[in-house]
Amino acid sequence: MRAALYLDAGKVVVDDVPDPVLQQPTDAIVRVVRSCVCGSDLWAWRDTFKRAERSRLGHEFIGVVEKVGSDVGNLAPGDFVIAPFCYGDGTCEYCRAGLQSSCLNGGGWGAPGEDGAQGEALRVPYAAANLAVVPDGSPDLPEERLLALLSLSDVMATGLHGVRMAGVTEGSTVVVVGDGAVGLCAVLAARAIAGAERVVLLSRHEARQGVGRRFGATDVVPQRGQEAIDAVHDLIGLGAAHVVEAVGTPQSWETALGVARDGGQVGAVGVPHVTPSIELKPLVIRNLGVRGGIAPVGHYLPDLVRRVVAGELDPSPVFDRTLPLADISEAYGLMDRREAIKVALVP
Amino acid sequence: MRAALYLDAGKVVVDDVPDPVLQQPTDAIVRVVRSCVCGSDLWAWRDTFKRAERSRLGHEFIGVVEKVGSDVGNLAPGDFVIAPFCYGDGTCEYCRAGLQSSCLNGGGWGAPGEDGAQGEALRVPYAAANLAVVPDGSPDLPEERLLALLSLSDVMATGLHGVRMAGVTEGSTVVVVGDGAVGLCAVLAARAIAGAERVVLLSRHEARQGVGRRFGATDVVPQRGQEAIDAVHDLIGLGAAHVVEAVGTPQSWETALGVARDGGQVGAVGVPHVTPSIELKPLVIRNLGVRGGIAPVGHYLPDLVRRVVAGELDPSPVFDRTLPLADISEAYGLMDRREAIKVALVP
């Protein structure tokens, strides 16, 4: 089969790899229908993180179950499924508590030694605990619906997690820092799921502003740094009780804390790939709360699948380009140059 | 009148100062019945913070109202009152939301230009919004009751705030890092107010361990650093869902995060006087929450006063010494040398 492989910074190719096989009775083999490129995939592309040569890439996919191990009772070949971007064993103390991202035996696709989603098929460990079946799902669904479902494997669930971690409540005011796919999905989650009344999106990119407004952003602030903080205060006074930080750089954190009102809560889903730290003193003096991080997607999937299938939720506009898997290098390039918000891949 | 004045590191004296006078119609003059020394008072004593020569000291007191301004309708001379350690105007957006510590016009006793509580009397700004009247209170209450009430002006309210910020719920397991008066009060708040089932106190000081157990600590861990973290995990498995950080040093933070289970919440009330910062990456990867800080004491006072007056809550054991105001230097020394947990002062 064909799959994307990482070669070096800026070098990703599609090449032949062995077909996946069942290794454990809890495994399933899934044929990928759509996968995509994540902002975090760009770290190795940009040489921020080192990655093994010829390692598999991609951690978001929807697909069709092809084979199941003998212990996978709730899935059958032909089922149309969504995978969370990291998997858990479904039985440990953390999984039982809904924190699958901390599973004691879990892992993530595209990690060393694991299959990746940017390919034709992959082996899914602990399949019964992780794959969410889409009722009446099939590869023949309208493209928009396929992309909406694909978004649930990471960005939509992560945006919702940020909103939950920020404690967003019905009728509240929220500031979203970051106009990547996760930030935009946080706007949608804040409005369509958590019931926020006012959502201020920080974005200076016209196409992203458009998606943000379509997702329910009531205000868009194009400034950066202190000017952005001032602009938000001009709009909403003392600041927001709820802030979603969806970038993860020292500058974005300064902005996130600057637009929060004292006593506010920052939901942190921008993975801090340049490892910023935050000073405690302002947090303590201003009674600010900070809560991260990696979304336990499996915890959110059943409800999100129901909403998408019911037509209540459509995050598909975060995908503004779709390319064949063979064009993987162009897909990375488009996102790296911010010419696409998020690129879907057809194997 | 007589009051404590800061001279230099390690030098605090009692000297004559002008009697306080009403300056605003919202002021009251309060004659102090008991005040005390706070751990934070030691920062200037130890030269960690600079402080103006001959500045007033102390921010915790109970006393009797002597005079009220023309706008103070709810207080009368003779009322027995408790003051929160920082005051608010009672009308700003933050005060109305119960976050008096962020009052747009507030301040704190002992701050530059303000009266201090370690003295015979002081002027209380915005008296109506800040002083809590003790029903049937008087200077003739038993000493234990006086000290229990005195604790509400800071350490008991701050301990409770840490417990609330850590999200402690009925039947939960809590780790308290820090055996100062605030940490000990957090133990009491977790057990007697929030209903925690298990409270692990980190303390290697015998007298403090005793108060901690009296306050309801179910386990005491005397180790420090990684050994303390290991000992807590031996006791409670994956770690605590709720941790109160009541020290504020880089080491105590490392311990607090180390004893938390993934998905846990740290309530941070140890003022970070050496300004540690925390790395975001572990927070994000482990889905940890952090929430500070300076307790909005006024928000908690009515309920705490009711509990103490009803005999349901007795934090008085955090005061293990009482000295006359004239012995102020000895009071600071006892606390600096950790020979006393907290020293009460009789003017």
XYZ file of C-alpha atoms in Angstrom:
694
model
C 0.000 0.000 0.000
C 0.974 3.664 -0.279
C 1.624 5.987 2.658
C 3.281 9.312 3.419
C 6.766 9.079 4.898
C 8.874 11.766 6.521
C 12.334 12.106 5.039
C 13.726 15.369 6.378
C 12.724 18.958 7.081
C 10.563 20.055 4.147
C 10.692 16.583 2.595
C 7.667 14.315 2.755
C 6.991 11.642 0.133
C 4.458 8.947 -0.643
C 6.003 5.520 -1.005
C 5.219 1.815 -0.706
C 4.893 0.434 2.833
C 3.813 -3.030 4.040
C 0.078 -3.596 4.319
C -1.063 -3.422 7.952
C -1.844 -6.732 9.649
C -3.688 -7.644 12.834
C -1.080 -8.063 15.581
C -3.318 -8.301 18.644
C -6.832 -9.691 19.083
C -7.875 -6.142 20.045
C -6.661 -4.647 16.723
C -8.634 -3.600 13.680
C -7.443 -2.724 10.192
C -9.070 0.388 8.757
C -8.962 1.525 5.122
C -8.674 5.309 5.097
C -11.373 7.323 3.313
C -10.096 10.793 4.225
C -7.138 11.976 6.270
C -5.532 15.388 6.570
C -2.544 17.467 7.593
C -2.395 18.915 11.111
C -0.625 22.080 12.225
C 1.462 19.862 14.505
C 2.632 17.855 11.449
C 4.429 21.023 10.385
C 6.825 20.982 13.337
C 8.969 18.262 11.787
C 8.478 19.804 8.322
C 9.908 23.025 9.770
C 12.602 21.179 11.724
C 11.221 22.357 15.075
C 11.011 18.729 16.135
C 13.283 15.931 14.969
C 11.574 12.928 13.462
C 12.913 9.556 12.339
C 13.623 9.223 8.633
C 10.881 7.257 6.815
C 8.545 7.456 9.830
C 4.790 7.415 9.103
C 2.804 10.639 9.311
C -0.714 11.772 10.155
C -3.066 11.152 13.056
C -6.539 12.127 11.808
C -8.724 9.851 9.697
C -12.100 8.433 8.874
C -12.403 5.122 7.137
C -13.964 1.708 6.688
C -13.185 -1.254 8.922
C -11.563 -3.977 6.866
C -10.640 -6.625 9.458
C -11.134 -6.988 13.197
C -9.288 -9.071 15.779
C -11.061 -11.788 17.709
C -11.621 -9.562 20.769
C -13.253 -6.704 18.876
C -16.915 -7.463 19.467
C -18.521 -4.134 18.672
C -17.105 -3.588 15.161
C -17.468 -5.442 11.897
C -15.898 -5.161 8.457
C -17.719 -2.455 6.511
C -18.360 -0.184 9.514
C -17.679 3.457 8.778
C -15.604 4.869 11.619
C -13.819 7.915 13.056
C -10.630 7.532 15.075
C -9.525 9.870 17.864
C -6.004 11.208 17.198
C -4.614 9.369 20.193
C -5.864 6.035 21.380
C -6.356 4.513 24.828
C -6.814 0.959 26.039
C -10.333 1.768 27.234
C -9.840 0.024 30.559
C -7.207 1.901 32.602
C -8.132 4.333 35.381
C -7.656 7.332 33.105
C -9.677 5.886 30.200
C -12.510 4.997 32.562
C -12.437 8.606 33.793
C -12.698 9.905 30.209
C -9.091 11.099 30.052
C -7.988 8.813 27.226
C -5.137 11.194 26.374
C -3.421 10.061 29.592
C -4.060 6.340 29.026
C -1.450 4.238 30.794
C -1.135 2.011 27.702
C -2.179 4.353 24.924
C -0.405 5.921 22.005
C -0.883 7.997 18.926
C -0.805 7.367 15.211
C 2.248 8.660 13.468
C 4.279 8.212 16.664
C 7.476 6.149 16.416
C 6.650 2.557 15.538
C 2.982 3.285 14.839
C 1.103 3.433 11.573
C 0.137 6.892 10.306
C -3.141 8.195 8.975
C -1.686 9.810 5.846
C -1.830 6.596 3.897
C -4.215 4.016 2.483
C -4.775 1.928 5.611
C -3.573 1.400 9.157
C -3.687 -0.869 12.157
C -5.768 0.473 15.058
C -4.867 -0.870 18.509
C -7.665 -1.292 21.085
C -10.110 -0.728 18.250
C -13.237 -1.448 20.290
C -12.434 1.326 22.731
C -11.431 3.948 20.201
C -13.233 3.783 16.864
C -16.583 5.566 16.810
C -19.043 4.096 14.328
C -20.962 6.640 12.234
C -24.615 5.592 11.975
C -25.495 5.174 8.281
C -21.975 6.298 7.456
C -20.301 5.414 4.168
C -17.631 6.748 1.835
C -20.495 7.909 -0.392
C -21.675 10.606 2.016
C -21.523 14.137 0.577
C -17.986 15.527 0.670
C -18.974 18.191 3.225
C -20.296 15.564 5.612
C -17.146 13.466 5.206
C -14.985 16.477 6.079
C -17.204 17.401 9.027
C -16.732 13.873 10.380
C -12.990 13.983 9.690
C -12.680 17.164 11.780
C -13.949 15.256 14.830
C -10.827 13.126 14.990
C -8.850 16.133 16.223
C -9.523 19.806 15.542
C -13.228 19.970 16.378
C -12.804 17.851 19.505
C -9.732 19.866 20.477
C -11.551 23.168 19.955
C -14.399 21.904 22.120
C -11.931 20.735 24.766
C -10.427 24.239 24.876
C -13.900 25.672 25.345
C -14.666 23.220 28.148
C -11.291 23.865 29.811
C -12.020 27.600 29.642
C -15.275 26.901 31.491
C -17.426 28.563 28.817
C -21.049 28.781 29.923
C -24.359 29.711 28.298
C -24.513 33.420 27.535
C -20.844 34.084 28.318
C -18.181 36.104 26.510
C -15.162 34.274 25.097
C -11.948 35.363 23.413
C -10.271 32.862 21.078
C -6.560 33.449 20.495
C -5.527 31.704 17.277
C -7.185 31.328 13.893
C -5.865 27.904 12.955
C -8.326 25.057 12.518
C -8.425 24.480 16.290
C -9.085 28.141 17.089
C -11.838 28.273 14.478
C -13.390 25.073 15.848
C -13.229 26.626 19.328
C -15.328 29.506 18.002
C -17.862 27.004 16.659
C -17.852 24.975 19.884
C -18.265 28.080 22.041
C -21.267 29.256 20.053
C -22.981 26.087 18.842
C -22.283 23.759 21.772
C -21.491 25.803 24.898
C -23.931 28.618 24.097
C -21.574 31.598 24.379
C -23.238 34.863 23.464
C -20.171 36.760 22.338
C -17.026 35.308 20.817
C -14.107 37.531 19.890
C -11.706 35.894 17.421
C -8.157 37.192 17.098
C -7.280 36.817 13.430
C -5.673 38.935 10.798
C -6.068 36.470 7.947
C -9.037 37.307 5.739
C -10.106 33.769 4.777
C -9.857 32.611 8.389
C -11.834 35.617 9.590
C -14.542 34.540 7.136
C -14.693 31.007 8.508
C -14.632 32.433 12.041
C -17.638 34.648 11.334
C -19.442 31.735 9.659
C -18.780 29.712 12.844
C -20.373 32.450 14.947
C -17.597 34.873 15.930
C -19.360 38.102 16.869
C -16.180 40.199 16.704
C -12.870 39.850 14.907
C -9.728 41.611 16.165
C -6.974 41.759 13.525
C -4.327 43.421 15.706
C -1.485 41.616 17.455
C 0.309 41.920 20.798
C -0.545 44.856 23.052
C -2.677 46.408 20.312
C -4.832 43.291 20.236
C -5.158 43.364 24.034
C -6.195 47.018 23.933
C -8.682 46.365 21.123
C -10.314 43.523 23.079
C -10.612 45.719 26.172
C -12.192 48.426 24.036
C -14.762 45.859 22.922
C -15.550 44.060 26.165
C -14.302 46.167 29.067
C -12.395 44.398 31.843
C -11.739 41.384 29.634
C -13.149 37.919 29.041
C -14.022 35.429 31.761
C -13.148 32.691 29.256
C -10.193 32.598 26.888
C -9.155 29.778 24.556
C -5.424 29.749 23.790
C -4.999 27.878 20.519
C -1.485 28.818 19.417
C 1.042 27.904 22.119
C 3.750 30.539 21.728
C 5.017 32.960 24.383
C 3.396 35.847 22.476
C 0.022 34.143 22.215
C 0.113 33.384 25.926
C 0.849 37.006 26.736
C -2.162 37.941 24.641
C -4.376 35.267 26.202
C -3.593 36.409 29.748
C -3.858 40.059 28.689
C -7.396 39.722 27.348
C -8.649 37.708 30.353
C -10.473 39.528 33.107
C -9.241 38.906 36.655
C -10.755 35.652 37.901
C -10.948 34.374 34.316
C -10.045 30.974 32.968
C -7.761 30.151 30.041
C -8.368 26.875 28.216
C -5.013 25.916 26.725
C -5.045 23.740 23.621
C -2.237 25.332 21.662
C 0.480 22.748 22.154
C 3.502 24.693 23.435
C 5.964 23.407 20.848
C 8.461 26.087 21.737
C 7.836 25.260 25.419
C 6.962 28.600 26.900
C 6.541 28.805 30.608
C 4.181 31.156 32.382
C 4.961 33.277 35.400
C 2.876 32.360 38.390
C 2.774 35.764 40.022
C 0.294 37.390 37.612
C -1.886 34.280 37.800
C -1.954 34.438 41.588
C -2.413 38.192 41.861
C -5.190 38.206 39.253
C -6.830 34.919 40.273
C -6.494 33.501 36.777
C -6.995 29.848 35.992
C -5.167 27.870 33.323
C -6.206 24.423 32.230
C -4.863 22.335 29.329
C -4.397 20.460 27.062
C -4.329 17.408 24.802
C -7.952 16.600 24.057
C -9.264 13.220 25.163
C -11.100 12.991 21.844
C -12.784 9.688 22.670
C -14.591 11.414 25.523
C -16.203 13.894 23.133
C -16.704 11.698 20.038
C -20.142 10.136 20.691
C -21.813 13.512 21.240
C -19.966 15.165 18.345
C -20.822 12.340 15.930
C -24.478 12.637 16.938
C -24.445 16.401 16.283
C -22.810 16.087 12.867
C -25.051 13.208 11.763
C -28.094 15.201 12.916
C -26.908 18.141 10.825
C -26.580 20.403 13.885
C -22.833 20.915 13.590
C -20.730 21.487 10.496
C -17.024 22.148 11.050
C -16.223 21.170 7.427
C -15.267 24.753 6.386
C -11.945 24.383 8.251
C -10.917 22.237 5.278
C -10.357 24.696 2.473
C -8.383 22.379 0.203
C -8.543 18.698 -0.691
C -5.666 16.971 -2.480
C -4.835 13.406 -3.478
C -2.430 11.653 -1.126
C 0.144 11.688 -3.913
C 0.332 15.497 -3.563
C 1.350 15.255 0.099
C 4.290 17.607 -0.295
C 2.070 20.316 -1.750
C -0.430 19.753 1.088
C 2.286 20.426 3.689
C 3.567 23.392 1.708
C 0.130 25.020 1.462
C -0.307 24.827 5.226
C 3.251 25.859 5.973
C 2.787 28.996 3.856
C -0.626 29.587 5.474
C -2.209 29.399 2.025
C -4.602 26.756 3.347
C -6.214 26.473 6.774
C -6.299 22.682 6.636
C -5.792 20.282 3.744
C -7.791 17.066 3.459
C -6.202 14.086 1.718
C -7.871 11.455 -0.460
C -5.842 8.219 -0.495
C -0.959 55.607 69.644
C 1.572 52.768 69.279
C 2.167 50.729 66.146
C 4.781 48.437 64.609
C 7.093 50.071 62.093
C 9.491 48.470 59.673
C 13.020 49.829 59.901
C 15.180 47.432 57.938
C 15.710 43.707 57.328
C 15.361 42.004 60.709
C 14.428 45.306 62.395
C 10.855 45.967 63.404
C 9.976 48.292 66.312
C 6.923 49.633 68.092
C 6.813 53.404 68.168
C 4.421 56.341 68.433
C 2.369 57.138 65.332
C -0.455 59.649 64.821
C -3.916 58.495 65.850
C -5.983 57.517 62.797
C -8.674 59.966 61.711
C -11.669 59.712 59.408
C -10.591 60.996 55.997
C -13.567 59.985 53.879
C -17.258 59.617 54.726
C -16.852 55.893 53.891
C -14.088 55.391 56.498
C -14.272 53.833 59.940
C -11.731 53.865 62.757
C -11.231 50.479 64.399
C -9.444 49.817 67.689
C -7.512 46.567 67.323
C -8.284 43.716 69.739
C -5.971 41.116 68.182
C -3.666 41.198 65.203
C -0.908 38.848 64.121
C 2.166 38.222 62.002
C 1.782 36.689 58.528
C 4.285 34.559 56.657
C 4.291 37.272 54.005
C 5.383 39.831 56.639
C 8.641 37.899 56.805
C 9.631 38.748 53.233
C 10.718 42.259 54.198
C 12.139 40.970 57.487
C 14.297 38.602 55.410
C 15.052 41.297 52.827
C 13.331 39.330 50.039
C 11.187 42.403 49.393
C 12.237 45.990 49.943
C 9.981 48.049 52.163
C 9.957 51.745 53.034
C 11.624 52.654 56.324
C 9.061 53.347 59.071
C 6.225 51.877 57.013
C 3.325 50.318 58.930
C 3.030 46.538 59.156
C 0.322 43.896 59.443
C -2.860 43.172 57.543
C -4.912 40.854 59.787
C -7.052 42.099 62.675
C -10.232 41.925 64.674
C -11.381 44.915 66.652
C -14.045 47.301 67.861
C -15.440 50.101 65.721
C -14.632 53.441 67.330
C -15.877 55.978 64.787
C -17.701 55.784 61.471
C -17.928 58.241 58.581
C -21.269 59.731 57.574
C -21.743 57.230 54.708
C -21.199 54.103 56.811
C -24.790 53.115 57.525
C -24.369 49.495 58.553
C -21.798 49.927 61.337
C -21.853 51.723 64.677
C -19.279 52.430 67.376
C -18.971 49.386 69.599
C -19.477 46.823 66.801
C -17.048 43.918 66.988
C -15.608 43.347 63.522
C -13.249 41.298 61.347
C -11.421 42.875 58.431
C -10.375 41.063 55.260
C -6.634 41.461 54.624
C -7.280 43.485 51.501
C -10.183 45.815 51.052
C -12.398 46.675 48.089
C -14.748 49.544 47.353
C -17.710 47.175 47.341
C -19.153 48.668 44.172
C -16.808 47.989 41.247
C -17.404 45.194 38.746
C -14.931 42.906 40.501
C -16.307 43.537 44.009
C -19.830 42.889 42.773
C -18.587 39.593 41.324
C -17.056 38.612 44.680
C -13.470 39.144 43.559
C -12.623 41.920 46.028
C -8.916 41.124 45.713
C -9.039 42.621 42.207
C -11.041 45.723 43.243
C -10.370 48.609 40.867
C -10.095 51.003 43.853
C -9.028 48.659 46.616
C -5.897 48.270 48.661
C -4.378 46.474 51.576
C -3.358 47.370 55.074
C 0.326 47.725 55.599
C 0.764 48.759 51.954
C 2.602 52.032 51.291
C 0.599 54.970 52.666
C -1.895 52.735 54.480
C -2.337 52.028 58.168
C -1.174 48.629 59.404
C -2.894 46.117 61.639
C 0.075 45.575 63.965
C -0.835 48.554 66.099
C -3.505 49.930 68.406
C -5.928 51.275 65.819
C -6.333 51.976 62.130
C -8.416 53.713 59.513
C -10.519 51.341 57.374
C -11.477 52.646 53.924
C -14.850 51.564 52.460
C -15.718 50.231 55.912
C -19.303 49.310 55.081
C -18.200 46.983 52.288
C -15.369 45.301 54.147
C -15.840 44.929 57.888
C -17.829 41.850 58.911
C -19.733 42.284 62.173
C -19.504 39.342 64.583
C -22.939 38.672 66.111
C -22.629 38.978 69.925
C -18.917 39.593 69.424
C -16.839 41.400 72.040
C -13.244 41.591 73.255
C -14.383 39.464 76.203
C -14.963 36.341 74.116
C -12.806 33.376 75.150
C -9.274 33.669 73.760
C -9.742 30.651 71.482
C -12.793 32.214 69.893
C -10.970 35.510 69.387
C -8.132 33.702 67.631
C -10.532 31.648 65.512
C -12.154 34.894 64.351
C -8.755 36.516 63.773
C -7.776 33.638 61.447
C -10.674 34.520 59.158
C -9.069 37.792 58.133
C -6.497 35.881 56.102
C -5.212 32.353 56.658
C -8.504 30.501 57.096
C -10.108 32.319 54.170
C -6.973 31.800 52.083
C -6.855 28.090 52.933
C -10.500 27.785 51.925
C -9.822 29.698 48.707
C -7.053 27.221 47.851
C -9.471 24.372 48.430
C -12.115 25.996 46.227
C -9.578 26.780 43.500
C -8.461 23.129 43.607
C -12.094 22.168 43.002
C -12.279 19.945 46.093
C -15.556 18.058 46.237
C -17.380 15.897 48.779
C -15.607 12.584 49.269
C -12.513 13.546 47.254
C -8.806 13.069 47.912
C -6.638 16.149 48.405
C -2.925 16.739 48.842
C -1.867 19.907 50.690
C 1.687 21.066 49.962
C 2.818 23.348 52.780
C 2.402 23.223 56.554
C 2.285 26.935 57.265
C -0.884 28.435 58.715
C -2.468 28.600 55.235
C -1.656 24.973 54.415
C -3.032 23.848 57.777
C -6.199 25.901 57.254
C -6.515 24.297 53.793
C -6.549 20.909 55.512
C -9.333 22.138 57.805
C -11.287 23.677 54.915
C -10.956 20.559 52.777
C -12.281 18.332 55.544
C -14.722 20.505 57.508
C -16.136 22.660 54.709
C -15.590 20.920 51.340
C -16.127 17.400 52.682
C -12.933 15.763 51.406
C -12.576 12.172 52.555
C -8.813 11.937 52.443
C -6.328 14.751 52.970
C -2.605 14.133 52.697
C -0.513 16.853 54.357
C 3.120 17.285 53.391
C 4.894 18.305 56.599
C 8.039 17.328 58.388
C 7.552 19.601 61.389
C 6.168 17.729 64.369
C 4.031 20.486 65.910
C 2.540 21.341 62.517
C 1.828 17.683 61.800
C -0.102 17.644 65.091
C -2.250 20.629 64.118
C -2.730 19.091 60.670
C -4.023 15.854 62.152
C -6.260 17.784 64.540
C -7.639 19.620 61.488
C -8.462 16.304 59.823
C -5.401 15.285 57.793
C -5.750 11.536 57.234
C -2.114 11.083 56.181
C 1.097 13.008 56.809
C 4.073 12.718 54.458
C 7.299 14.018 56.005
C 9.549 13.534 52.950
C 10.529 16.267 50.520
C 11.057 16.519 46.763
C 10.919 13.338 44.681
C 10.736 11.231 47.852
C 7.569 13.059 48.864
C 6.088 12.546 45.399
C 6.875 8.824 45.552
C 5.430 8.539 49.065
C 2.181 10.193 47.986
C 1.874 7.848 45.002
C 2.459 4.891 47.311
C -0.465 6.161 49.405
C -2.976 7.147 46.748
C -1.950 5.587 43.436
C -2.046 7.784 40.343
C -2.117 10.958 42.428
C -4.628 13.469 43.738
C -7.351 15.087 41.652
C -7.018 18.125 43.951
C -3.814 19.705 45.198
C -3.435 22.862 47.286
C -0.086 24.604 46.776
C 0.516 26.732 49.871
C 4.219 27.543 49.668
C 5.045 29.261 46.399
C 8.597 28.131 45.648
C 9.853 26.304 42.546
C 10.417 23.168 44.646
C 6.917 23.217 46.137
C 5.446 23.630 42.665
C 7.395 20.675 41.388
C 5.991 18.660 44.263
C 2.445 19.937 43.725
C 2.446 18.985 40.043
C 4.189 15.706 40.849
C 1.511 14.545 43.291
C -1.397 15.542 41.034
C -3.016 12.894 38.885
C -3.424 13.715 35.195
C -6.533 15.854 34.785
C -6.084 17.195 38.327
C -6.409 20.739 39.554
C -3.907 22.716 41.626
C -5.268 25.518 43.810
C -2.389 27.965 44.188
C -2.376 30.147 47.281
C 1.322 30.129 48.067
C 2.276 33.609 46.927
C 5.224 33.106 44.560
C 7.565 35.550 46.281
C 10.552 34.190 44.424
C 8.483 34.364 41.204
C 8.722 30.868 39.866
C 7.244 30.196 36.500
C 5.747 26.916 35.424
C 6.361 25.140 32.158
C 3.239 24.793 30.091
C 4.115 21.576 28.335
C 3.558 19.212 31.296
C 0.299 21.014 32.073
C -0.930 20.558 28.519
C 0.263 16.976 28.116
C -1.193 15.939 31.475
C -4.364 18.064 31.309
C -3.571 19.746 34.598
C -5.349 22.854 35.806
C -3.828 25.646 37.873
C -5.853 28.360 39.511
C -4.693 31.063 41.934
C -4.424 33.080 44.085
C -4.974 36.038 46.443
C -8.104 35.209 48.393
C -11.063 37.563 48.035
C -11.611 37.223 51.795
C -14.743 39.364 51.828
C -16.421 36.800 49.607
C -15.896 34.061 52.185
C -16.272 36.048 55.437
C -20.038 35.864 56.075
C -20.122 32.078 55.863
C -16.893 31.644 57.839
C -18.054 33.985 60.618
C -21.301 32.026 60.863
C -19.398 28.733 61.156
C -17.046 30.024 63.865
C -19.830 31.692 65.868
C -21.861 28.466 65.622
C -18.892 26.543 66.991
C -18.616 24.417 63.824
C -15.166 25.635 62.810
C -12.136 26.311 64.993
C -8.959 27.321 63.187
C -7.517 28.842 66.407
C -4.799 26.168 66.793
C -2.812 27.803 63.975
C -1.930 30.431 66.586
C 0.543 28.733 68.856
C 1.919 31.875 70.519
C 0.436 35.152 71.684
C 2.657 38.120 72.542
C 2.092 41.745 73.491
C 2.545 44.199 70.595
C 5.630 45.530 72.389
C 7.357 42.193 71.683
C 6.892 42.546 67.928
C 10.515 41.787 67.150
C 10.353 38.511 69.056
C 7.087 37.661 67.259
C 8.788 38.042 63.866
C 11.823 36.127 65.071
C 9.756 33.171 66.316
C 8.083 32.845 62.937
C 11.257 33.439 60.981
C 12.962 30.602 62.881
C 9.843 28.423 62.424
C 9.574 28.172 66.224
C 5.980 29.363 65.965
C 3.370 28.604 63.293
C 1.667 31.958 63.728
C 1.974 34.575 66.463
C -1.020 36.595 67.667
C -0.442 40.104 69.013
C -2.290 41.900 71.817
C -2.030 45.692 71.417
